[in-house]
C-alpha positions as a printed NumPy array, in Angstrom:
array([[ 72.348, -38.329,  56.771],
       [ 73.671, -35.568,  54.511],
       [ 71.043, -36.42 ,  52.151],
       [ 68.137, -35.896,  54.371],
       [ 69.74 , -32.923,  56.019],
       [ 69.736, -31.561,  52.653],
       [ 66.182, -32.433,  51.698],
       [ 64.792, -31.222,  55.013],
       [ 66.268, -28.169,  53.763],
       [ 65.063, -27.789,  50.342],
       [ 61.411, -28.624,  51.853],
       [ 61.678, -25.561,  54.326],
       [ 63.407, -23.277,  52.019],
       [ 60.519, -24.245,  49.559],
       [ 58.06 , -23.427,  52.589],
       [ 59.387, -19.952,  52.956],
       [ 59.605, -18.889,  49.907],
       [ 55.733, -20.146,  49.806],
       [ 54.967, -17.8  ,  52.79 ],
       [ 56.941, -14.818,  52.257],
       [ 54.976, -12.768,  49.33 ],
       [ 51.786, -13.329,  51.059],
       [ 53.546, -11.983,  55.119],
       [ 54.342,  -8.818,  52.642],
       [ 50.637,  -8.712,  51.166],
       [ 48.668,  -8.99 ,  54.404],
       [ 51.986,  -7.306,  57.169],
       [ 49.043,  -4.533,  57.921],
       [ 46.868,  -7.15 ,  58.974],
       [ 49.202,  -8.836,  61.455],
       [ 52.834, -10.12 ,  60.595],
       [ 50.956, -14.08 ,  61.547],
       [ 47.962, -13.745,  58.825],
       [ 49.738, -15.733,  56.779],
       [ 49.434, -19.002,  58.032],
       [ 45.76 , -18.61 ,  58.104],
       [ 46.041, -18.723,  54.179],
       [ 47.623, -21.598,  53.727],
       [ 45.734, -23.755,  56.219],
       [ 42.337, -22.72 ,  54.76 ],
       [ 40.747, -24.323,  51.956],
       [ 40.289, -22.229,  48.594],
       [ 38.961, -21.945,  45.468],
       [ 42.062, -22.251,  43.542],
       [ 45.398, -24.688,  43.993],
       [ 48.114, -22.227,  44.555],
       [ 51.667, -23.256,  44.43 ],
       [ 54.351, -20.517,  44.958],
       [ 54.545, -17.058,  44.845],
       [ 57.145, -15.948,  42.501],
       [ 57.72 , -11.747,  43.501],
       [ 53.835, -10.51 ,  43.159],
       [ 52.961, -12.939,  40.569],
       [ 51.065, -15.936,  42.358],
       [ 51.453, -19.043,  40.522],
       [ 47.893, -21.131,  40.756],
       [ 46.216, -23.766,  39.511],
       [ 42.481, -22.819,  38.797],
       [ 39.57 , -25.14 ,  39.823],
       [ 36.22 , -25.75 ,  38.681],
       [ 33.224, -23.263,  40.2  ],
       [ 29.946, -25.219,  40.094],
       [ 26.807, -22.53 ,  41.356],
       [ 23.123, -23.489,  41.617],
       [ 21.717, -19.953,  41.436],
       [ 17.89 , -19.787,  41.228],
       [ 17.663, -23.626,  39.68 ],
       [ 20.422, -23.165,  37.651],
       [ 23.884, -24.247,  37.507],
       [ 26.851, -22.3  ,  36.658],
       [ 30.24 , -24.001,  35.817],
       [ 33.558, -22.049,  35.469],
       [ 37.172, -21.673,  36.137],
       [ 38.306, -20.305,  39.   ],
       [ 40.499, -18.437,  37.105],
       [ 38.184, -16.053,  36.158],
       [ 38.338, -14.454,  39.701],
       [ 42.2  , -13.381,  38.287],
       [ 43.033, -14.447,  41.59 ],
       [ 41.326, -11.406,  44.091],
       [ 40.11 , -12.504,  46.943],
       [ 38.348,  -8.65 ,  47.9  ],
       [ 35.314,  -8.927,  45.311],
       [ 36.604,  -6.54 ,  43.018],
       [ 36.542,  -8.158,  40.217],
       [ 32.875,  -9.618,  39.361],
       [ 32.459, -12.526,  37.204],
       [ 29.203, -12.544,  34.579],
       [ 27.716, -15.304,  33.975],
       [ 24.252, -14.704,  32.176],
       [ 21.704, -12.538,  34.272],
       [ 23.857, -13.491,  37.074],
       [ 27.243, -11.49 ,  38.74 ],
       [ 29.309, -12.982,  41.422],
       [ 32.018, -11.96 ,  43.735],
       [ 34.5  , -13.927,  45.419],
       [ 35.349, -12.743,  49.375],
       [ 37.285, -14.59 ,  51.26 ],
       [ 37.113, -17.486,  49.291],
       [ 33.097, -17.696,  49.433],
       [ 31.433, -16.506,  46.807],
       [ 28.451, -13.646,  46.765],
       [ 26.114, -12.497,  44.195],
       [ 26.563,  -8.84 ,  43.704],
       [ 24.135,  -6.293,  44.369],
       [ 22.138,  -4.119,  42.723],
       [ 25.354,  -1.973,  42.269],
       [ 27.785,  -4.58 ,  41.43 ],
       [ 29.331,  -4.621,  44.705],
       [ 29.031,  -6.305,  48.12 ],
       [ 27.085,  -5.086,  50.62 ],
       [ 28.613,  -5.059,  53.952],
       [ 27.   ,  -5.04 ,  57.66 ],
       [ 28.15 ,  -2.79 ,  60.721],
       [ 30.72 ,  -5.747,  61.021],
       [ 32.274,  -5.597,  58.095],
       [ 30.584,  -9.098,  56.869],
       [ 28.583,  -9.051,  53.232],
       [ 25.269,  -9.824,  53.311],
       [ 24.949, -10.842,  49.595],
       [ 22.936, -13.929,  48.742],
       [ 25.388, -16.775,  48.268],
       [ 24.663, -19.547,  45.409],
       [ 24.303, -23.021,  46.383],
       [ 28.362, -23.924,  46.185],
       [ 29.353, -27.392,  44.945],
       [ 32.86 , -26.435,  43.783],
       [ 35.357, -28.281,  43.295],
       [ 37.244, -26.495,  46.041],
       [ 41.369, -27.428,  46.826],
       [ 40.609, -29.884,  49.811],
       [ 37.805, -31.582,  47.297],
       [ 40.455, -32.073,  44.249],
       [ 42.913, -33.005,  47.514],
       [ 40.425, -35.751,  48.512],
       [ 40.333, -37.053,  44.786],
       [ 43.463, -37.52 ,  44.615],
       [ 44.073, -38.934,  47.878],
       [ 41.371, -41.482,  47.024],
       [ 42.564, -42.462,  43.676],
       [ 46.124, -43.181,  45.444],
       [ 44.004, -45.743,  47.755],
       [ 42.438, -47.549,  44.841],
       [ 45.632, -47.562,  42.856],
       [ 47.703, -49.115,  45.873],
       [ 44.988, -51.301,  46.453],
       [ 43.556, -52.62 ,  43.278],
       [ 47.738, -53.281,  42.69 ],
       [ 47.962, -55.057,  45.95 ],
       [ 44.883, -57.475,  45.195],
       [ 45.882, -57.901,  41.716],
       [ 48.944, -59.182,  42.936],
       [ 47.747, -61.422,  45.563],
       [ 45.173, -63.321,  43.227],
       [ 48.252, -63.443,  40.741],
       [ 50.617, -64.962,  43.23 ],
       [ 48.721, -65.919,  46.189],
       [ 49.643, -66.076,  49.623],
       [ 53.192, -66.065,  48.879],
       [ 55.954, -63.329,  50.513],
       [ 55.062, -59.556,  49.39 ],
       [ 57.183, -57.215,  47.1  ],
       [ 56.979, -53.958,  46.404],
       [ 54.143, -52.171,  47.462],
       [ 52.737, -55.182,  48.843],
       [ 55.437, -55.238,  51.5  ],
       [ 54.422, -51.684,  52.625],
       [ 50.869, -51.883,  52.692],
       [ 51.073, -55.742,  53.726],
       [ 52.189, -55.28 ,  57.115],
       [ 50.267, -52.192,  58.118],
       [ 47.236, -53.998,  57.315],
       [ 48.09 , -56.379,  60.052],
       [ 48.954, -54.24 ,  62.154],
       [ 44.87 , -52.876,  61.887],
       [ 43.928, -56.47 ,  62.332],
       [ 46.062, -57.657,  64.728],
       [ 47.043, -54.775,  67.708],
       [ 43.574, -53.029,  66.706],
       [ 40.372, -54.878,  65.331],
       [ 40.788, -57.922,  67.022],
       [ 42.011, -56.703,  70.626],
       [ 38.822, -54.633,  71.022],
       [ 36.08 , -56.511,  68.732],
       [ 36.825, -59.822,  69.378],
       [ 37.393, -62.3  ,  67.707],
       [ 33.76 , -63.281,  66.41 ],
       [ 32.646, -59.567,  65.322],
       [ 36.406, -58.106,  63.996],
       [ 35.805, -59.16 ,  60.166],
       [ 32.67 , -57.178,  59.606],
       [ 33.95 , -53.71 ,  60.632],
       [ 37.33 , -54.231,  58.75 ],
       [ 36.675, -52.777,  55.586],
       [ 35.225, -49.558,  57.535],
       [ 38.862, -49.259,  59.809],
       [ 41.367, -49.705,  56.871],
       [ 39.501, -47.428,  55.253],
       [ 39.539, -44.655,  57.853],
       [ 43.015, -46.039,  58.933],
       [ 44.736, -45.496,  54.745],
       [ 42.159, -42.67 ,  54.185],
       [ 43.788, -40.357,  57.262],
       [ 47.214, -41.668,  56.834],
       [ 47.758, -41.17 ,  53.253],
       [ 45.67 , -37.187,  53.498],
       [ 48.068, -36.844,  56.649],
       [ 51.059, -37.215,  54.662],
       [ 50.041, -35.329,  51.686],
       [ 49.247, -32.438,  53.667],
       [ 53.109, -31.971,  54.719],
       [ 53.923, -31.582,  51.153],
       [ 54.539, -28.052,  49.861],
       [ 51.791, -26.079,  48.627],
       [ 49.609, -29.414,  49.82 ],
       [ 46.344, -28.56 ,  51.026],
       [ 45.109, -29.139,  54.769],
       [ 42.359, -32.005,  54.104],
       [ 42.82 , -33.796,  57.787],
       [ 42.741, -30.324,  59.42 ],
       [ 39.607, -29.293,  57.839],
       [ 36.69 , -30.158,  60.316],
       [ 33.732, -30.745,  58.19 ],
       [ 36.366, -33.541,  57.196],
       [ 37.114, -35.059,  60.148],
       [ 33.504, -34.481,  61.693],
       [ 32.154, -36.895,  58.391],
       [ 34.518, -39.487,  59.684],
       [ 33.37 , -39.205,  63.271],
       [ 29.82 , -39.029,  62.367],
       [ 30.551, -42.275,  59.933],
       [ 31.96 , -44.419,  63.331],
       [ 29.003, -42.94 ,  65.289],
       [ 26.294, -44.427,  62.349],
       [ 28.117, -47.872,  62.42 ],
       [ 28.308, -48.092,  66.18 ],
       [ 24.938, -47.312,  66.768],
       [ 23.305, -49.459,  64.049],
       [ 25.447, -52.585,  64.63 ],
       [ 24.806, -52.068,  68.309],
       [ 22.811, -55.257,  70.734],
       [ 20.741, -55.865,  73.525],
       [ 23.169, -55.623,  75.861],
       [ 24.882, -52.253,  74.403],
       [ 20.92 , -50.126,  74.992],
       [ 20.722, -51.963,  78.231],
       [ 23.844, -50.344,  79.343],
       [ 22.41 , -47.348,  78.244],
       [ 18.634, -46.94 ,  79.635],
       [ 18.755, -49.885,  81.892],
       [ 22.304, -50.388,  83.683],
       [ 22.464, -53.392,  85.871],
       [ 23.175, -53.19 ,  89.337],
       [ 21.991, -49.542,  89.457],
       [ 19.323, -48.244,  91.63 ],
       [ 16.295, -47.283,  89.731],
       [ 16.121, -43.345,  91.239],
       [ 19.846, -43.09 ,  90.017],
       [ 18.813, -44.041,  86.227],
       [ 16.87 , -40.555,  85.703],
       [ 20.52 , -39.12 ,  85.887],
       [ 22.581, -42.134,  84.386],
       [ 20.404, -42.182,  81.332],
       [ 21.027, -38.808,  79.88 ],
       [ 24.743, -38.876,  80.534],
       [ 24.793, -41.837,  78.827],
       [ 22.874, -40.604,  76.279],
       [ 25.321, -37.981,  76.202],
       [ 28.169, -39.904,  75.719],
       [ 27.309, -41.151,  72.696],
       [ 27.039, -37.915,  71.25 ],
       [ 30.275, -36.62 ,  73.014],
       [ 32.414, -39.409,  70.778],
       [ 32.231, -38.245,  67.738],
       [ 32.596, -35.046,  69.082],
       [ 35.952, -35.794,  70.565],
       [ 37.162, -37.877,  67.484],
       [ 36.309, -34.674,  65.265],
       [ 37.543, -32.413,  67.464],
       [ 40.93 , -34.178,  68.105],
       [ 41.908, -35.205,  64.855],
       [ 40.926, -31.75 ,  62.882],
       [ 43.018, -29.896,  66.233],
       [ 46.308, -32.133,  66.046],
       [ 46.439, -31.965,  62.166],
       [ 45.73 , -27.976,  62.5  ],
       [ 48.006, -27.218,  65.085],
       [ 51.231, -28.97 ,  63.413],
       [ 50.782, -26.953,  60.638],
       [ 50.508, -23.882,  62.506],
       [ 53.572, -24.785,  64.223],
       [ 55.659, -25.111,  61.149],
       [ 54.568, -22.057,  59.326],
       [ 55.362, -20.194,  62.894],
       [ 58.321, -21.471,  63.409],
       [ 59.359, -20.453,  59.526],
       [ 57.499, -17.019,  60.023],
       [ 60.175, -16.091,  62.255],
       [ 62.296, -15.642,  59.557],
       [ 60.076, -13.066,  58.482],
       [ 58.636, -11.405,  61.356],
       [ 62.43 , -10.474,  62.872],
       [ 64.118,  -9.877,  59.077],
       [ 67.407, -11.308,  61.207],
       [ 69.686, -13.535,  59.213],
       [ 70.824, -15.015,  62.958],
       [ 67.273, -16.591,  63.072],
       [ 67.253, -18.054,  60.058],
       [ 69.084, -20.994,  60.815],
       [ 67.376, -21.653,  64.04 ],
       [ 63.719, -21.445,  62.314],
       [ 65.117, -24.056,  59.688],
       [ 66.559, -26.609,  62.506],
       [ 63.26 , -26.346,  64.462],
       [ 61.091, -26.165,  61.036],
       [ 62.593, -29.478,  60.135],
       [ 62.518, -31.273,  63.544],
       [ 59.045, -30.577,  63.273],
       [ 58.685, -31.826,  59.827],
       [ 60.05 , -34.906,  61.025],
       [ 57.916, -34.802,  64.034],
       [ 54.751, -34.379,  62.081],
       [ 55.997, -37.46 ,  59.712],
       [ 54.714, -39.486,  63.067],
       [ 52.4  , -37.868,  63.845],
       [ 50.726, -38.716,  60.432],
       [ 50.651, -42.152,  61.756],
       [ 49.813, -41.647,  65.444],
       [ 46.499, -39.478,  64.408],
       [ 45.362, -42.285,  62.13 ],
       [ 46.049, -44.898,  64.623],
       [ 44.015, -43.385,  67.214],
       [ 41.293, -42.093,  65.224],
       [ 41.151, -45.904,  64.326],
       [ 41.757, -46.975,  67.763],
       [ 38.769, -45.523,  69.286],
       [ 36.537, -46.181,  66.665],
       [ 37.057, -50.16 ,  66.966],
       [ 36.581, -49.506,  70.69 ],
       [ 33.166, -47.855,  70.066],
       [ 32.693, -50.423,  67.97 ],
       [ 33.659, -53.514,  70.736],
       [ 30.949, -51.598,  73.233],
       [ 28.52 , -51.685,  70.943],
       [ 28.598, -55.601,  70.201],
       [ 29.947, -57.049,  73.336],
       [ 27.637, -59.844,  74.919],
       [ 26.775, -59.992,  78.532],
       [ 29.096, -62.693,  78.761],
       [ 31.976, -61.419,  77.462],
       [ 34.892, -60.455,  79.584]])
């Protein structure tokens, strides 16, 4: 108990000193801007901030400008994030704002609208951005576990699991058994198994990465959890039957007159589920972080050494908290995806 006491410390006193620099850099902007910065995705991986000195790891920038591609390190930027200091690359010059990247004007600069947005042309952006190399990584973690587990399993058969085997083992019956199988059936599970421990390890393993320090926010990044969705949505709708587009434009036992009102809010609803499974997955992930940097802000925002302790109790409940909710948001991301997926291939004359 001492020992995780102590590590749940050492995590939260590693997450404030993370936050602190950048409260001081942006305190005119609101003492809460901080948490902004390290939920959004960027150009560079940054670690810690050590006094004013930020310590980074620089990614790869990949620009298409005018048919052409550009490739350099992040670095070059010298780690601005207000366009001042352009970047040359042949005939072209481009500024970084706000982690998106302009080409300058005529003058060098940005040029800004009555809103104080730049209305630069961009470059076509295929950087290798911190929730891309996240992603990587995350994905070469799958195959490793994987490729180790199968490796083992052709080595030793079906025989009782060790190591990582016994980890991954009975998670992957846990997919099978309390979710494939209960809302497939047991004629249509096998074919949409690859697709839900996929999804299942893919949001699990990004989940828990994104509670370590300095981790980026993959899960809580929409355009990542609206890919997902929109990968469930494809399946269901191209593995769907007869009897799934009859519920849809022809629903027995309904009067025909009620059918011009049934048939667009069913059509709808199958545009509404993705929706929702972007929506809640990207807005649970989100808010927990939010949470914990608030919580740890307080620290800050009050500059009271009688909250400090309270702000590290809470941080680290919630750190614990968020540990199951790592799980919880992959199992029901999961969930309703194999129930989309039972609608879709149910026969009449199943019950």
């Amino acid at each position: 108990m001492r020992k995780l006491l102590a590590a749940s410390l050492l995590l939260l006193s590693f997450i404030s000193l993370n936050v602190s620099p950048v409260m001081a850099a942006e305190e005119e902007e609101g003492k809460t801007a901080f948490i902004m910065h390290h939920i959004k995705d960027a150009h560079d991986w940054h670690i810690v901030d050590i006094g004013d000195h930020a310590i980074s790891i620089p990614l790869p920038i990949i620009l298409i400008t005018d048919g052409k591609l550009d490739v350099f390190s992040s670095g070059e930027f010298h780690h601005t994030d207000d366009g001042s200091v352009p970047v040359v690359r042949g005939e072209n010059t481009y500024l970084k704002y706000h982690e998106k990247i302009y080409l300058a004007d005529e003058n060098g600069g940005l040029t800004m609208d009555a809103d104080g947005h730049p209305t630069n042309a961009k470059p076509f952006n295929i950087s290798i951005t911190k929730n891309v190399a996240s992603m990587l990584i995350s994905v070469a973690i799958i195959f490793a576990v994987f490729f180790t587990v199968a490796n083992r399993y052709k080595k030793n058969g079906v025989s009782a699991p060790k190591g990582v085997q016994s980890l991954i083992e009975p998670l992957v019956l846990f997919v099978r058994d309390e979710i494939a199988i209960p809302n497939i059936g047991k004629h249509h599970y096998k074919k949409f198994m690859p697709f839900l421990l996929t999804v299942f390890f893919f949001i699990f393993i990004n989940n828990l990465l994104g509670l370590l320090p300095g981790a980026a926010n993959l899960t809580g990044n929409i355009a990542i959890t609206a890919t997902l969705a929109v990968f469930t949505f494809i399946i269901t709708t191209f593995s769907a039957n007869k009897n799934y587009w009859k519920h849809i434009f022809a629903m027995p036992g309904v009067p025909k007159p009620l059918l011009l009102i049934m048939i667009p809010v069913e059509i709808l609803g199958m545009f509404t589920k993705p929706v929702s499974l972007t929506i809640r997955l990207f807005a649970n992930i989100t808010a927990g972080h939010i949470i914990i940097l608030s919580i740890i802000g307080l620290i800050f925002i009050f500059q009271s050494v009688a909250v400090g302790p309270v702000s590290v109790a809470l941080g680290s409940a919630m750190t614990f908290l968020e540990l199951l909710v790592a799980f919880i948001q992959a199992y029901v991301f999961t969930l309703l995806s194999s129930i989309y997926f039972g609608g879709a291939v149910e026969e009449a004359h199943d019950h």
